[in-house]
Amino acid sequence: MTRLTDDIYVGWLDHEATPVFWHWCAALTDVPEERTVNGPWVAAGTSGHTLVSREPLHLEPSLLWPCCGTHGFVRGGVWIPA
């Protein structure tokens, strides 16, 4: 896993051509862990996105977590809030 921000990480699964993102969702911090999949960590697959570049990472279009509205782009290996 690679840290993009304190709350957003990205990693690669062997069988996927695009990365998986993990976001620490503040909206889920008070939800009991047994009612979530991974506590406040929310995954986002990107199979519907275009991998422009793996190194440095550039993915289009933007990512949006509907749980809390975190929204941004990954360009040049950097998270850019939208």
PDB file of C-alpha atoms in Angstrom:
ATOM      1  CA  MET A   1       0.000   0.000   0.000  1.00  0.00           C
ATOM      2  CA  THR A   2       1.136   3.500  -0.814  1.00  0.00           C
ATOM      3  CA  ARG A   3       0.044   6.482   1.260  1.00  0.00           C
ATOM      4  CA  LEU A   4      -1.391   9.359  -0.780  1.00  0.00           C
ATOM      5  CA  THR A   5      -2.735  11.290   2.243  1.00  0.00           C
ATOM      6  CA  ASP A   6      -3.284  10.490   5.902  1.00  0.00           C
ATOM      7  CA  ASP A   7      -6.716   9.133   4.922  1.00  0.00           C
ATOM      8  CA  ILE A   8      -6.150   7.688   1.424  1.00  0.00           C
ATOM      9  CA  TYR A   9      -3.993   4.738   0.418  1.00  0.00           C
ATOM     10  CA  VAL A  10      -3.613   2.922  -2.889  1.00  0.00           C
ATOM     11  CA  GLY A  11      -2.481  -0.603  -3.676  1.00  0.00           C
ATOM     12  CA  TRP A  12      -2.458  -3.189  -6.416  1.00  0.00           C
ATOM     13  CA  LEU A  13      -4.032  -6.641  -6.448  1.00  0.00           C
ATOM     14  CA  ASP A  14      -2.274  -9.259  -8.569  1.00  0.00           C
ATOM     15  CA  HIS A  15      -5.360 -10.013 -10.653  1.00  0.00           C
ATOM     16  CA  GLU A  16      -6.384  -6.373 -11.302  1.00  0.00           C
ATOM     17  CA  ALA A  17      -5.112  -4.012 -13.997  1.00  0.00           C
ATOM     18  CA  THR A  18      -6.140  -0.917 -12.035  1.00  0.00           C
ATOM     19  CA  PRO A  19      -5.408  -0.006  -8.405  1.00  0.00           C
ATOM     20  CA  VAL A  20      -7.628  -0.263  -5.333  1.00  0.00           C
ATOM     21  CA  PHE A  21      -7.986   2.757  -3.073  1.00  0.00           C
ATOM     22  CA  TRP A  22      -8.719   2.772   0.668  1.00  0.00           C
ATOM     23  CA  HIS A  23     -10.148   5.797   2.450  1.00  0.00           C
ATOM     24  CA  TRP A  24     -10.541   6.364   6.214  1.00  0.00           C
ATOM     25  CA  CYS A  25     -14.113   7.672   6.307  1.00  0.00           C
ATOM     26  CA  ALA A  26     -14.819  10.045   9.186  1.00  0.00           C
ATOM     27  CA  ALA A  27     -18.555   9.537   8.567  1.00  0.00           C
ATOM     28  CA  LEU A  28     -18.183   5.898   9.695  1.00  0.00           C
ATOM     29  CA  THR A  29     -16.086   6.372  12.836  1.00  0.00           C
ATOM     30  CA  ASP A  30     -19.120   6.123  15.140  1.00  0.00           C
ATOM     31  CA  VAL A  31     -20.681   3.139  13.321  1.00  0.00           C
ATOM     32  CA  PRO A  32     -20.149  -0.117  15.255  1.00  0.00           C
ATOM     33  CA  GLU A  33     -17.490  -2.230  13.527  1.00  0.00           C
ATOM     34  CA  GLU A  34     -19.869  -5.200  13.198  1.00  0.00           C
ATOM     35  CA  ARG A  35     -22.043  -3.017  10.942  1.00  0.00           C
ATOM     36  CA  THR A  36     -19.186  -2.229   8.534  1.00  0.00           C
ATOM     37  CA  VAL A  37     -16.928  -4.328   6.332  1.00  0.00           C
ATOM     38  CA  ASN A  38     -13.589  -2.893   7.512  1.00  0.00           C
ATOM     39  CA  GLY A  39     -14.474  -0.369  10.206  1.00  0.00           C
ATOM     40  CA  PRO A  40     -14.097   3.172   8.871  1.00  0.00           C
ATOM     41  CA  TRP A  41     -11.867   2.018   5.981  1.00  0.00           C
ATOM     42  CA  VAL A  42     -13.810   2.089   2.706  1.00  0.00           C
ATOM     43  CA  ALA A  43     -12.414   0.497  -0.453  1.00  0.00           C
ATOM     44  CA  ALA A  44     -12.885   1.789  -3.985  1.00  0.00           C
ATOM     45  CA  GLY A  45     -12.101  -0.339  -6.998  1.00  0.00           C
ATOM     46  CA  THR A  46     -11.167   1.480 -10.168  1.00  0.00           C
ATOM     47  CA  SER A  47     -11.938  -1.021 -12.923  1.00  0.00           C
ATOM     48  CA  GLY A  48     -14.175   1.573 -14.613  1.00  0.00           C
ATOM     49  CA  HIS A  49     -11.372   4.148 -14.633  1.00  0.00           C
ATOM     50  CA  THR A  50      -8.613   4.714 -17.173  1.00  0.00           C
ATOM     51  CA  LEU A  51      -5.080   4.039 -15.978  1.00  0.00           C
ATOM     52  CA  VAL A  52      -3.163   6.804 -17.750  1.00  0.00           C
ATOM     53  CA  SER A  53       0.131   5.986 -16.027  1.00  0.00           C
ATOM     54  CA  ARG A  54       1.181   3.496 -13.380  1.00  0.00           C
ATOM     55  CA  GLU A  55       4.398   5.317 -12.435  1.00  0.00           C
ATOM     56  CA  PRO A  56       3.760   7.994 -11.476  1.00  0.00           C
ATOM     57  CA  LEU A  57       0.152   7.028 -10.867  1.00  0.00           C
ATOM     58  CA  HIS A  58      -2.386   8.915 -12.972  1.00  0.00           C
ATOM     59  CA  LEU A  59      -5.992   7.759 -13.047  1.00  0.00           C
ATOM     60  CA  GLU A  60      -8.993   9.291 -14.805  1.00  0.00           C
ATOM     61  CA  PRO A  61     -11.687  10.288 -14.006  1.00  0.00           C
ATOM     62  CA  SER A  62     -11.786  11.458 -10.384  1.00  0.00           C
ATOM     63  CA  LEU A  63     -12.620   9.267  -7.371  1.00  0.00           C
ATOM     64  CA  LEU A  64     -15.628   9.956  -5.157  1.00  0.00           C
ATOM     65  CA  TRP A  65     -16.584   8.249  -1.913  1.00  0.00           C
ATOM     66  CA  PRO A  66     -20.341   8.797  -1.517  1.00  0.00           C
ATOM     67  CA  CYS A  67     -20.166   7.889   2.195  1.00  0.00           C
ATOM     68  CA  CYS A  68     -18.649  11.272   3.064  1.00  0.00           C
ATOM     69  CA  GLY A  69     -18.143  13.122  -0.215  1.00  0.00           C
ATOM     70  CA  THR A  70     -14.339  12.789  -0.350  1.00  0.00           C
ATOM     71  CA  HIS A  71     -13.578  13.591  -3.984  1.00  0.00           C
ATOM     72  CA  GLY A  72     -10.394  14.088  -5.931  1.00  0.00           C
ATOM     73  CA  PHE A  73      -7.980  13.139  -8.681  1.00  0.00           C
ATOM     74  CA  VAL A  74      -4.759  11.121  -8.697  1.00  0.00           C
ATOM     75  CA  ARG A  75      -2.256  12.702 -11.039  1.00  0.00           C
ATOM     76  CA  GLY A  76       1.516  12.481 -10.929  1.00  0.00           C
ATOM     77  CA  GLY A  77       1.218  10.103  -7.981  1.00  0.00           C
ATOM     78  CA  VAL A  78      -0.428  12.816  -5.878  1.00  0.00           C
ATOM     79  CA  TRP A  79      -3.967  13.130  -4.492  1.00  0.00           C
ATOM     80  CA  ILE A  80      -5.548  16.394  -5.713  1.00  0.00           C
ATOM     81  CA  PRO A  81      -8.812  17.304  -3.941  1.00  0.00           C
ATOM     82  CA  ALA A  82     -11.656  18.227  -6.275  1.00  0.00           C
TER      83      ALA A  82
END
